[in-house]
XYZ file of C-alpha atoms in Angstrom:
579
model
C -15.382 -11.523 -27.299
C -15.504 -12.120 -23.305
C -15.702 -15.975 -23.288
C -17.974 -17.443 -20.321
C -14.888 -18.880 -18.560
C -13.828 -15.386 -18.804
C -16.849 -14.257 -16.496
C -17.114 -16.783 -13.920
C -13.007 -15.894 -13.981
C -14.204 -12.514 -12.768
C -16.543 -14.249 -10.204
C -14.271 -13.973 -7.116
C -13.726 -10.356 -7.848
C -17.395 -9.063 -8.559
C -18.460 -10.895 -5.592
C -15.971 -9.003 -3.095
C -16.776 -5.466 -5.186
C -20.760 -6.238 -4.662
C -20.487 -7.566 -0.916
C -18.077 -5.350 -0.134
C -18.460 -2.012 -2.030
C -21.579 -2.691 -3.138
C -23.717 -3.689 0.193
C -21.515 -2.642 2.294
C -20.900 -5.870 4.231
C -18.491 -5.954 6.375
C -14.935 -7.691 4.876
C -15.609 -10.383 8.014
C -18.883 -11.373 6.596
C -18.293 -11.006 2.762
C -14.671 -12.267 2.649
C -15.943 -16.163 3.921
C -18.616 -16.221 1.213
C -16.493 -15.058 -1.286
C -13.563 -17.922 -0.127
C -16.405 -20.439 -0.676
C -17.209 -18.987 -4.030
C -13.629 -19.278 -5.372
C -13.148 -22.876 -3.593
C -16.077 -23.996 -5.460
C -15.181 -22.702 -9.333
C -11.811 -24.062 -8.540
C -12.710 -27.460 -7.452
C -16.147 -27.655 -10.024
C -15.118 -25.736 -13.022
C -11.182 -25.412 -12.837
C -11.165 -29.088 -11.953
C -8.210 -28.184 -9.013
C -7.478 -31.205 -7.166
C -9.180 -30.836 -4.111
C -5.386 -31.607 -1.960
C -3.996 -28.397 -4.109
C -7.366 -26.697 -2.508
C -6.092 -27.620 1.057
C -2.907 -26.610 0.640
C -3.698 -23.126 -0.992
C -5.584 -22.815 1.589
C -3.088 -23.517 4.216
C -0.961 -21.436 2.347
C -3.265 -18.429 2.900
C -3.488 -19.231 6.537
C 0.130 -18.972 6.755
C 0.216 -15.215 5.366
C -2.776 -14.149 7.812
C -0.552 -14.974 10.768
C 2.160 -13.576 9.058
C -0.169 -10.290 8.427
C -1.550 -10.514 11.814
C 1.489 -10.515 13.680
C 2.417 -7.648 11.642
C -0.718 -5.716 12.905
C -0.378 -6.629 16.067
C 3.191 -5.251 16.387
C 1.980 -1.923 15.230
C -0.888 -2.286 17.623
C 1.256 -2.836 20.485
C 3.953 0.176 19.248
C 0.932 2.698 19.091
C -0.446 1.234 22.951
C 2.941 1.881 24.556
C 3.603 5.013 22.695
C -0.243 6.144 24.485
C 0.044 5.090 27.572
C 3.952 6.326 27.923
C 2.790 9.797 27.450
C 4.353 10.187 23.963
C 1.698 10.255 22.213
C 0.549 13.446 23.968
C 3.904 14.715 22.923
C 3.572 14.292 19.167
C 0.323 16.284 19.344
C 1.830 19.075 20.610
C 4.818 19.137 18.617
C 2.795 18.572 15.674
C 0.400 21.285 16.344
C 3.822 23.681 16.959
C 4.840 22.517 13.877
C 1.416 23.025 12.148
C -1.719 22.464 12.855
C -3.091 22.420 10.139
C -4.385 18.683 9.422
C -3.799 18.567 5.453
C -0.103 19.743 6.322
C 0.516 16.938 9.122
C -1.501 13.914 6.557
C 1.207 15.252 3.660
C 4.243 15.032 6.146
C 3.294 11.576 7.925
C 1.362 9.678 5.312
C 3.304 11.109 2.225
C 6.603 11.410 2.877
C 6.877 9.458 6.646
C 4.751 6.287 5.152
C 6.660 6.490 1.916
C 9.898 6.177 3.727
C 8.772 3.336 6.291
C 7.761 1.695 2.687
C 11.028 2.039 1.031
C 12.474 0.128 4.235
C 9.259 -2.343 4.779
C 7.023 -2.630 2.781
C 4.275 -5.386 3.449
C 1.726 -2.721 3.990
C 3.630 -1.067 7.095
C 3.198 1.936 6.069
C -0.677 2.425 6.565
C 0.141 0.224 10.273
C 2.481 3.238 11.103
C 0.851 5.757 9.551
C -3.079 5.684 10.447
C -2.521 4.808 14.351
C 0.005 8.032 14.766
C -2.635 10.240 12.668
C -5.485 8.783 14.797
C -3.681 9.725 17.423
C -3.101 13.056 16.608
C -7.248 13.730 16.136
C -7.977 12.408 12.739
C -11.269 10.332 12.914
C -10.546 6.683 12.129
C -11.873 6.404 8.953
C -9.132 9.371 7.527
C -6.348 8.304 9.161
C -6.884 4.775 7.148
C -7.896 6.647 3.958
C -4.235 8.523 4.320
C -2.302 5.391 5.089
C -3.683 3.513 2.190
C -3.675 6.540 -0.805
C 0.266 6.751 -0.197
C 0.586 2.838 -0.683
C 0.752 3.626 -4.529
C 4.023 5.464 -5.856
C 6.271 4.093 -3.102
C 4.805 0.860 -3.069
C 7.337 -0.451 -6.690
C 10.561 0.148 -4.420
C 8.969 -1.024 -0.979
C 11.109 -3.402 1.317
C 14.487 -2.219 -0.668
C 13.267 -2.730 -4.047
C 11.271 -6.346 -3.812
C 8.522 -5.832 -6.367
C 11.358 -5.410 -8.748
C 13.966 -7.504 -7.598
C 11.742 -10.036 -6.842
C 8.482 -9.615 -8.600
C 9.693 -8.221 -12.158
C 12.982 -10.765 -12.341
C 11.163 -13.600 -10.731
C 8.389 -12.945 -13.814
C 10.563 -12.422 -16.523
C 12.575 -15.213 -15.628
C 12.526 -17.070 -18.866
C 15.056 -18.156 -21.965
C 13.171 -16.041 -24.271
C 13.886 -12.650 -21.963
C 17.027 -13.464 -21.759
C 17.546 -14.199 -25.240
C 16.067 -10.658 -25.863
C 17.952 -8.979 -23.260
C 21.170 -10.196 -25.035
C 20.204 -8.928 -28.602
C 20.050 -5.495 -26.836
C 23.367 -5.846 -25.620
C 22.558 -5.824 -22.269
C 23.133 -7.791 -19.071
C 20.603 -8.762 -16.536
C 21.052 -6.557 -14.055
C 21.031 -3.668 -16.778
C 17.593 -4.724 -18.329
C 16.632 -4.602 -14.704
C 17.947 -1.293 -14.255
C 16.000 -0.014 -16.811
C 12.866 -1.529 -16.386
C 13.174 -0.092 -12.825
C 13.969 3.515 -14.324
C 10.745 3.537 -16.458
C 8.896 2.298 -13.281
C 9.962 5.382 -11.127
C 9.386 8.035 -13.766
C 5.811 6.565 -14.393
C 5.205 6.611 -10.875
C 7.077 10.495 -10.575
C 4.553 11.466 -12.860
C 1.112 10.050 -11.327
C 2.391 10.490 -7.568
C 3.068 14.511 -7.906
C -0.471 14.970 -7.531
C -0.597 12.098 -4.417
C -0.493 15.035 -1.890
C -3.134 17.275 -3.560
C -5.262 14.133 -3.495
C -4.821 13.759 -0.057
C -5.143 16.642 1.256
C -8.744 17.564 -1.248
C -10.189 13.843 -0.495
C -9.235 14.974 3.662
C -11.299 18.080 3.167
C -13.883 16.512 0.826
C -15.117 13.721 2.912
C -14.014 14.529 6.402
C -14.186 18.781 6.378
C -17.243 20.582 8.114
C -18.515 21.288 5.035
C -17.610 18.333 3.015
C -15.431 21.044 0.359
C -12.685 19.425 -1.613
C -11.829 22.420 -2.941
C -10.328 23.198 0.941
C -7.550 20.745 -0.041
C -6.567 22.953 -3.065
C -5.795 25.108 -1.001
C -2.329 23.821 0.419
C -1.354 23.169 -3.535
C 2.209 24.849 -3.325
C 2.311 22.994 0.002
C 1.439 20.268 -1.599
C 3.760 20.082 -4.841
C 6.341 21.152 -3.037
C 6.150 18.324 -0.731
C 5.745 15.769 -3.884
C 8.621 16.757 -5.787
C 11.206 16.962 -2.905
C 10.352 12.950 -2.634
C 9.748 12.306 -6.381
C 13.106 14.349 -7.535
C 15.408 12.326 -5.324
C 13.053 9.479 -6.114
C 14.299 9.025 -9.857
C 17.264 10.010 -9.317
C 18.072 6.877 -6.859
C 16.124 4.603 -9.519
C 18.546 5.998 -12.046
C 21.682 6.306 -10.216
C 21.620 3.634 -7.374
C 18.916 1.203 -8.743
C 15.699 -0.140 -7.591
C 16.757 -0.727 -3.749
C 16.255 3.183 -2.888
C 14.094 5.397 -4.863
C 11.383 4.747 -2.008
C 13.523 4.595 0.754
C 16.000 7.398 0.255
C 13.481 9.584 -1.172
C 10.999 10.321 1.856
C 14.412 10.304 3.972
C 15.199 13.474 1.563
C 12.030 14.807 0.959
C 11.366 14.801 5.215
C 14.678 16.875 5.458
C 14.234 18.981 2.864
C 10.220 20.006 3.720
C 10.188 20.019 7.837
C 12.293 23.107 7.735
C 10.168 24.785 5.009
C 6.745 24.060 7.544
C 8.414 24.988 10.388
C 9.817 28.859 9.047
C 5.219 28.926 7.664
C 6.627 28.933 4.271
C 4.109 27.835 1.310
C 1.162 26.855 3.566
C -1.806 28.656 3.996
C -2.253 31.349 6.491
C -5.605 30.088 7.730
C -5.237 26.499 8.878
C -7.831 23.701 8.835
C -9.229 21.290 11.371
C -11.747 19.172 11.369
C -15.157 19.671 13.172
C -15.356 18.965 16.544
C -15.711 15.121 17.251
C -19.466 15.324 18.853
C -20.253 16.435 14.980
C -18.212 13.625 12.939
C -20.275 10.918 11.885
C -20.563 7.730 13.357
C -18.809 5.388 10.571
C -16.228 7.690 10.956
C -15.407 6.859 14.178
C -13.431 3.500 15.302
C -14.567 1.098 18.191
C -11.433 2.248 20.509
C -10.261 5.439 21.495
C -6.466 6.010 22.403
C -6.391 6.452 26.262
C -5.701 9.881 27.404
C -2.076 9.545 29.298
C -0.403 13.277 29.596
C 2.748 13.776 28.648
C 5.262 13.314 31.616
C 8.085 16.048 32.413
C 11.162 13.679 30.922
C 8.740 13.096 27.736
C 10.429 15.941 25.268
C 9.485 15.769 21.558
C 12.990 14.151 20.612
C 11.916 11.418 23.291
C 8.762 10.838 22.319
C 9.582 10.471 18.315
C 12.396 8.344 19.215
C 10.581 5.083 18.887
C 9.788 5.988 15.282
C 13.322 6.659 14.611
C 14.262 3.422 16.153
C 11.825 1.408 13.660
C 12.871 3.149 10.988
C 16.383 2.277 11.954
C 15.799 -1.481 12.459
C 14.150 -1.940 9.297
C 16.517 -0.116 7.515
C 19.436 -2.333 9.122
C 17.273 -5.511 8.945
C 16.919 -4.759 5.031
C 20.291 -4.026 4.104
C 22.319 -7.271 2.836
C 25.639 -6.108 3.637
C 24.394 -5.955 6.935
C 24.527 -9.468 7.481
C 20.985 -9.245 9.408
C 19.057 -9.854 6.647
C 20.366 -13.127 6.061
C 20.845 -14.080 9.911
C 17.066 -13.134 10.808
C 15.405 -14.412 7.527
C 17.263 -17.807 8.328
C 15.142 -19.196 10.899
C 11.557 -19.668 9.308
C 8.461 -21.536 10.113
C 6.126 -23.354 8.072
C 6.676 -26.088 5.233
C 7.791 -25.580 1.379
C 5.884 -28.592 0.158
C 2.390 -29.115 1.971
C 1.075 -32.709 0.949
C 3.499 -33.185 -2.079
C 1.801 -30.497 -3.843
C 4.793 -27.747 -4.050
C 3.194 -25.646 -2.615
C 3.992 -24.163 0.821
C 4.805 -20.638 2.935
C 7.430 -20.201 5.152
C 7.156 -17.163 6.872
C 10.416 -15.445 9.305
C 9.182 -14.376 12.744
C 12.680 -12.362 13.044
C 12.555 -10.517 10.026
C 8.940 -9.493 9.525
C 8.009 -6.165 10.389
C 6.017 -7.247 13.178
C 8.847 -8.153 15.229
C 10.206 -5.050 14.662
C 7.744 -3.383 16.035
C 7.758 -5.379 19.298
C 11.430 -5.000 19.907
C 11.043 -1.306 19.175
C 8.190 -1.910 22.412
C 10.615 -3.132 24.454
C 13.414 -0.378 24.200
C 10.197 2.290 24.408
C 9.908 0.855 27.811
C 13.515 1.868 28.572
C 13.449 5.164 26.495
C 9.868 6.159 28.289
C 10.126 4.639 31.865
C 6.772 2.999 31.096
C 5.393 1.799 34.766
C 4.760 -2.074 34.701
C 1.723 -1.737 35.055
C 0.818 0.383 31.395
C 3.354 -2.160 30.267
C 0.444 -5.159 31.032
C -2.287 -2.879 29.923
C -0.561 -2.141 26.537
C -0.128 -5.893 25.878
C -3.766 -6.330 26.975
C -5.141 -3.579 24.851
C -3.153 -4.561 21.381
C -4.332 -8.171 22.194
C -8.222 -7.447 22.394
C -8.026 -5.174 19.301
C -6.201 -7.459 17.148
C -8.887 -9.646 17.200
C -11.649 -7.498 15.005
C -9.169 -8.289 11.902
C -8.222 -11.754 12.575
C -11.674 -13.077 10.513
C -11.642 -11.436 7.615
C -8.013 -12.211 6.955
C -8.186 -16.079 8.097
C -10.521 -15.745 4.863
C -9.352 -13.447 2.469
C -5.707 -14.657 2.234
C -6.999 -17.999 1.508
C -9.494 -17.061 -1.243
C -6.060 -14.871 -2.925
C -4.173 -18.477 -2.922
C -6.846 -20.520 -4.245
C -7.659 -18.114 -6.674
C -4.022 -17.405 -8.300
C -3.472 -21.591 -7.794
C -5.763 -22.686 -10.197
C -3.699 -23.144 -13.250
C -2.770 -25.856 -15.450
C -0.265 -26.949 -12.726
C -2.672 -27.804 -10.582
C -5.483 -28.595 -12.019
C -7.276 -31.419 -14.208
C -9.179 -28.823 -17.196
C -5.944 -27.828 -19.221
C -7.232 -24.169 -18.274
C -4.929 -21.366 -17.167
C -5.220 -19.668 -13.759
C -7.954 -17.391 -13.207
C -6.135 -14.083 -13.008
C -4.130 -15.078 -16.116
C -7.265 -16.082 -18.114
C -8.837 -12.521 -17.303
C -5.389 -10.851 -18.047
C -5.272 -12.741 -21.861
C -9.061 -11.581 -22.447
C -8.329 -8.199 -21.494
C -5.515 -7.897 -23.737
C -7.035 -9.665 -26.542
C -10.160 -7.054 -26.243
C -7.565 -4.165 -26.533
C -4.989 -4.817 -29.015
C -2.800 -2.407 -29.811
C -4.302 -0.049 -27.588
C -3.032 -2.537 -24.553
C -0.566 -0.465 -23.220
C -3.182 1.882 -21.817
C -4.531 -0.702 -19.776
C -1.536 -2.536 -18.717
C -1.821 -0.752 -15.842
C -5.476 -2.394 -15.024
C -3.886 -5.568 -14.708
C -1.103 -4.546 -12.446
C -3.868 -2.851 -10.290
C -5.981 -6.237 -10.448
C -2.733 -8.669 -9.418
C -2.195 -6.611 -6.154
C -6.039 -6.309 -5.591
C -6.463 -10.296 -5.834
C -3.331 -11.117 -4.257
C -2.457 -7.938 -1.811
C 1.273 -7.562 -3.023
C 2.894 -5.888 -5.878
C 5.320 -8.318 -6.089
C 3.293 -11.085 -6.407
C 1.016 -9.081 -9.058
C 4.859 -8.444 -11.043
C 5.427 -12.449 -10.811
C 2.273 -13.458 -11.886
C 1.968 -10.916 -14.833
C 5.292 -9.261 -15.690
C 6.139 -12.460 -18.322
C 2.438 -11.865 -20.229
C 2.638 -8.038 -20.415
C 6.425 -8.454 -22.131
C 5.252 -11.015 -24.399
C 1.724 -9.085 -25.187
C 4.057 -5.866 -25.642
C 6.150 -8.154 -27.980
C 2.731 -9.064 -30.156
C 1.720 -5.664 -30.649
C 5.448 -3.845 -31.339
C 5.790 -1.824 -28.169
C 8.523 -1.358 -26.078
C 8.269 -4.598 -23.636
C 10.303 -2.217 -20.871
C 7.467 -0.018 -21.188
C 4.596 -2.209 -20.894
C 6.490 -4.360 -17.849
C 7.379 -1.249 -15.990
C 3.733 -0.306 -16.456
C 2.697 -3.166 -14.738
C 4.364 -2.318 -11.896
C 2.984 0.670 -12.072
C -0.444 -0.480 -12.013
C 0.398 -3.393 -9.083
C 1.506 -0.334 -6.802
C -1.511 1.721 -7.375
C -3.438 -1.628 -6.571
C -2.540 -1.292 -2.756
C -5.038 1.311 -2.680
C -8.222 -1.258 -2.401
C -6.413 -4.618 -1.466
C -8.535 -5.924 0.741
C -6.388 -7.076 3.399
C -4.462 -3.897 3.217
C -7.867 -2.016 4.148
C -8.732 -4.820 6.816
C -4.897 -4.877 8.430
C -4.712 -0.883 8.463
C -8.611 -0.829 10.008
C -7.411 -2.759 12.469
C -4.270 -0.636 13.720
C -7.662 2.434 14.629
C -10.300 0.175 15.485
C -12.576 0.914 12.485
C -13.888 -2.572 11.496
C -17.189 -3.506 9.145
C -16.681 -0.095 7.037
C -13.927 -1.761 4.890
C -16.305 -1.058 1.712
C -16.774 2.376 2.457
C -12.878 2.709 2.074
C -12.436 0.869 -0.469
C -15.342 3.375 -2.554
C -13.175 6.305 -1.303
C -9.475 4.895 -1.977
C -10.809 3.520 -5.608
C -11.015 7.474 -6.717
C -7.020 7.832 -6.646
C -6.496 4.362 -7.463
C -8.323 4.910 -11.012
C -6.698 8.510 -11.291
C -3.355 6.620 -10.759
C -3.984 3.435 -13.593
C -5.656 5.977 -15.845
C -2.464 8.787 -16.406
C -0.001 5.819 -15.577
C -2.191 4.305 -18.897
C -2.007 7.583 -21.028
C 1.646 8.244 -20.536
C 2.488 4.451 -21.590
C 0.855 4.506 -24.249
C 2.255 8.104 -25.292
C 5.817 6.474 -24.704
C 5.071 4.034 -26.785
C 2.950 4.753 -29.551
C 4.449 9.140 -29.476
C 2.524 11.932 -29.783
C -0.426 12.469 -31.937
C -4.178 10.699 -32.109
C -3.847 7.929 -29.777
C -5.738 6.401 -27.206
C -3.182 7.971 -24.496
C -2.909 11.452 -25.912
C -7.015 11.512 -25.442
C -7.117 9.703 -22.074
C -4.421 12.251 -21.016
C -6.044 15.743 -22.256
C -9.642 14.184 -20.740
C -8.570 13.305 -17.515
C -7.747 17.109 -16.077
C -11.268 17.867 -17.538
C -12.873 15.490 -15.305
C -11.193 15.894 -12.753
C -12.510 19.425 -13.089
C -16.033 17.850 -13.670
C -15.714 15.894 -10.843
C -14.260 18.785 -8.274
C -17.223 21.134 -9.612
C -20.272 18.786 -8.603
C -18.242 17.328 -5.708
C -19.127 21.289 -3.909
C-alpha cells in the first residue's frame, strides 16, 4: 500500500511532469515553483533544518555555474566554428557524404555523441551534438531530440567509466558488499568488473534499436508528412551503425573494463561505418530531407539562427572538422590518469566542502570541466581558421547573449535536485528517509519478486531527479543489491540494472533538456521534449526490465518473458496509428 508520505514523496516530481509536460510551461517558469514546492515539504514535513536547506541550495547553485559554463563553452565552440566559415564546410562535406538527414543524425548523434560521452560525459554530448546538427539544417527542436535520445546506452561508461567507478562503488561501498564479494571469491575490482559487464550487455541489447529510434522519431515528428515509418527505412543503415558501436562496446566492458566501452566504441564504430556511407552502401537510394524551413512549425524553430559566413578558400573539410578532433583529443587526454592531467587540472577547485558546518558542499574544477575545454579548443580555432578579430568579439558576444535563456531555469532546478535528495535522516529532525529513497522502498515493496523488472524505473527516476547517472548509482545502487538480496536474485543483475535504468534517465533530465536547448536557442518548449524523448526512454527501462528479469528469474511465465514478447507488439501498435 502507497503510504501518504509516499505521495507527497512524489510531489516534486508530479509537479515538474504537470508544469512541464503537462501545461507546457516553460522549465524557467515551472522549475522556481517546483524549487519552492520541494523547499517547503522538506522544511514542513521532512522537518530538514532550515541551514541544511541553505546549503543544498547553495550546493545546487554551485552545479548551475558548473553546467552553465559548460553550455557556454559549447556555445562559444559552435559561434567561432560559424563565423570562421567552418561551419559552411561541414554542410557540404556532410551533404557529399550523404545527405540524407536520418544518415547524418545516426553518424553525429549516435556514434559522434556516444564517443564525446565516453570521454565527457556531463551531458556534452547533446552540447556538441545538437549545435553541429542545427547547423547543418535540422530545426532546433530535432537537433535537441537527437542529442538527448543517444544520452542513454553510452551514458553508464561516460567520462571514462564514472557512473561505475564512481556511482556503483561509491553505492555499494559497505561491509556487507564486501563481505559478499569475498564469499564469491572475488576481489573488488573483479565484482566491479562484472557488474560493469552485465551493465554493457543490458545496454547492447536496448541501444541496437537507438538508431532506428532516431532516425523513425526524425521522420515521425519532423518529416513533411509526419511518417515514422520513413525512418524504417534506413534499418540496415541503421543496425549496422548500432552494432559496429555496441560489438566493440562489450567487448571493452569485458576485456578492458568500465573506462572504455563508451569511449572506444563510437571511436570504432565511426571508423568502421564512414567508409561504408561514403562507397552508398546499406542506405537508401532515395534520400530524405526535411521540408523547406518556411513550412516547419514555429516551436520547432529556436530564437537564433547561425549567421551565414561562407566558407573561405583555406577552409577544407579536414580544417574545418579539426576543432572537433581537437576536443575530442583534450578530453580524451584530460580523462586519462596516466596522463597526469587529470590530476594536475582537477587540483585547483573552487567552492567549499563544508557550507555552514553542515557537510555539505560542491567544489567544482574550472580546468577540468568540459567547458573549458571547449574554450581552449576556441582559442586554437582562431589559429587553425584565421578568424578576423573582429568575428572573434562577435562570437564572444553572441555565446554571451544566448547563454542567458538557460541560466533561470537551472539557477532553479539544480537546487530543487539537492534539496530534494538531502532530505534524509542525516539531515533532518522526522527520523524519515530521503525522498527518492522513500519512493524507491515503496516501489519495491509494491513489486516483490517481480522487482527486477522495474529496477530499471528507479535508475531512470535517480538521473531524472538528480540529472546524473552517477549520482542516481550512489544514491540507489546499495538498496537495489540489498532488495535483490530479499527476493533471491542475482544482486549483479539488479545493480547493473540500475545503471541501466540511470542512463536511460538522461533522456528527460530536466537540466539536460534545458542545457542542450540552450546550445540552439530553443527555450520554453522544454516539455514538448521531454513528451517526445519519454517514448525511447520507456522503450529503454521497459526491455532493459524484461531481460533482467529473464536473467534472473530464466525462461518461462514471468513477468519479463511477457513484458518482452508485448513490447514488439506495441511497438507495432504504436507505429500503425502513429501513420
Amino acid at each position: 500500500m502507497v503510504s501518504p508520505l509516499s505521495l507527497l514523496a512524489l510531489a516534486p516530481i508530479l509537479v515538474v511532469a504537470l508544469l512541464l509536460v503537462g501545461l507546457g510551461w516553460p522549465a524557467k517558469r515551472a522549475m522556481p515553483v517546483a524549487y519552492a514546492v520541494t523547499l517547503l515539504l522538506a522544511l514542513i514535513v521532512w522537518q530538514v533544518r532550515p541551514i541544511v536547506a541553505l546549503a543544498a541550495t547553495i550546493q545546487g547553485l554551485i552545479l548551475a555555474a558548473s553546467l552553465l559554463y559548460i553550455v557556454f563553452g559549447a556555445l562559444l565552440l559552435l559561434a567561432t566554428l560559424t563565423l570562421s566559415g567552418a561551419v559552411s564546410a561541414i554542410r557540404s562535406a556532410f551533404t557529399r557524404v550523404s545527405p540524407d538527414r536520418r544518415v547524418q543524425a545516426i553518424i553525429i548523434g549516435w556514434l559522434f555523441g556516444s564517443f564525446i560521452e565516453g570521454a565527457s560525459g556531463f551531458g556534452t554530448p547533446a552540447a556538441v551534438a545538437a549545435p553541429l546538427l542545427l547547423a547543418l539544417g535540422f530545426p532546433a527542436m530535432a537537433a535537441v531530440m537527437v542529442g538527448l535520445i543517444i544520452q542513454s546506452t553510452a551514458v553508464s561508461f561516460g567520462a571514462v567509466g564514472t557512473p561505475i567507478l564512481v556511482g556503483v562503488a561509491g553505492g555499494l561501498e559497505s561491509e556487507t558488499v564486501r563481505h559478499y564479494v569475498t564469499s564469491l571469491g572475488l576481489d573488488w575490482n573483479s565484482y566491479l568488473r562484472l557488474v560493469a559487464v552485465r551493465v554493457a550487455v543490458i545496454h547492447a541489447l536496448c541501444g541496437t534499436l537507438v538508431p532506428l529510434f532516431l532516425s523513425s522519431m526524425l521522420t515521425g515528428f519532423y518529416g513533411a508528412k509526419r511518417s515514422f515509418r520513413k525512418g524504417l527505412e534506413v534499418w540496415r543503415f541503421a543496425l549496422f551503425s548500432a552494432f559496429a558501436f555496441t560489438v566493440p562496446y562489450v567487448a571493452c566492458a569485458y576485456w578492458l573494463g568500465p573506462e572504455f566501452p563508451a569511449l572506444l566504441g563510437g571511436a570504432i564504430g565511426l571508423g568502421i561505418v564512414l567508409p561504408v556511407v561514403r562507397r552508398g552502401w546499406l542506405v537508401p537510394d532515395k534520400s530524405w530531407d526535411f521540408a523547406p524551413e518556411q513550412q516547419w512549425e514555429l516551436e520547432w524553430k529556436g530564437l537564433f539562427d547561425p549567421p551565414e559566413v561562407r566558407a573561405p578558400s583555406h577552409m577544407t573539410t579536414f580544417r574545418a572538422w579539426l576543432p572537433y578532433v581537437v576536443v575530442a583529443l583534450l578530453l580524451l587526454a584530460t580523462r586519462l590518469p596516466a596522463l597526469g592531467l587529470k590530476d594536475a587540472l582537477s587540483s585547483i577547485s573552487l567552492g567549499r566542502e563544508n557550507l555552514f558546518a553542515t557537510g555539505i558542499g560542491q567544489k567544482i574544477e574550472p580546468f577540468y570541466l568540459p567547458g573549458f575545454i571547449f574554450i581552449v579548443t576556441c582559442l586554437i580555432t582562431y589559429w587553425l581558421h584565421r578568424v578576423r578579430r573582429d568575428r572573434i568579439v562577435e562570437s564572444w558576444k553572441l555565446a554571451g547573449s544566448q547563454i542567458k535563456t538557460a541560466a533561470v531555469a537551472l539557477l532553479f532546478a539544480l537546487p530543487m535536485v539537492r534539496v530534494f535528495i538531502l532530505s534524509g535522516s542525516d539531515f533532518n529532525a522526522s527520523g524519515l528517509q530521503s525522498m527518492p529513497l522513500l519512493l524507491a522502498q515503496t516501489a519495491a515493496g509494491l513489486a516483490g519478486s517481480a522487482w527486477p523488472l522495474f529496477a530499471p524505473w528507479v535508475g531512470a527516476l535517480g538521473a531524472f531527479v538528480a540529472g546524473s547517472n552517477t549520482v542516481s548509482n550512489l544514491m540507489f545502487s546499495l538498496f537495489q543489491f540489498s532488495t535483490a538480496q530479499q527476493i533471491g536474485a542475482d544482486p549483479s543483475v539488479v545493480v547493473a540494472t540500475q545503471a541501466v535504468g540511470g542512463a536511460a534517465g538522461n533522456m528527460i533530465t530536466v537540466h539536460n533538456v534545458v542545457a542542450a536547448s540552450a546550445t540552439v536557442g530553443l527555450v520554453g518548449r522544454e516539455g514538448a521534449l521531454i513528451r517526445k524523448t519519454v517514448i525511447p526512454m520507456a522503450f529503454y527501462c521497459l526491455l532493459a526490465g524484461a531481460i533482467s528479469s529473464i536473467w534472473v528469474q530464466g525462461w518461462g511465465v514471468n513477468p519479463g518473458t511477457v513484458v518482452l514478447l508485448l513490447l514488439p507488439l506495441l511497438l507495432a501498435v504504436l507505429l500503425w496509428r502513429s501513420d
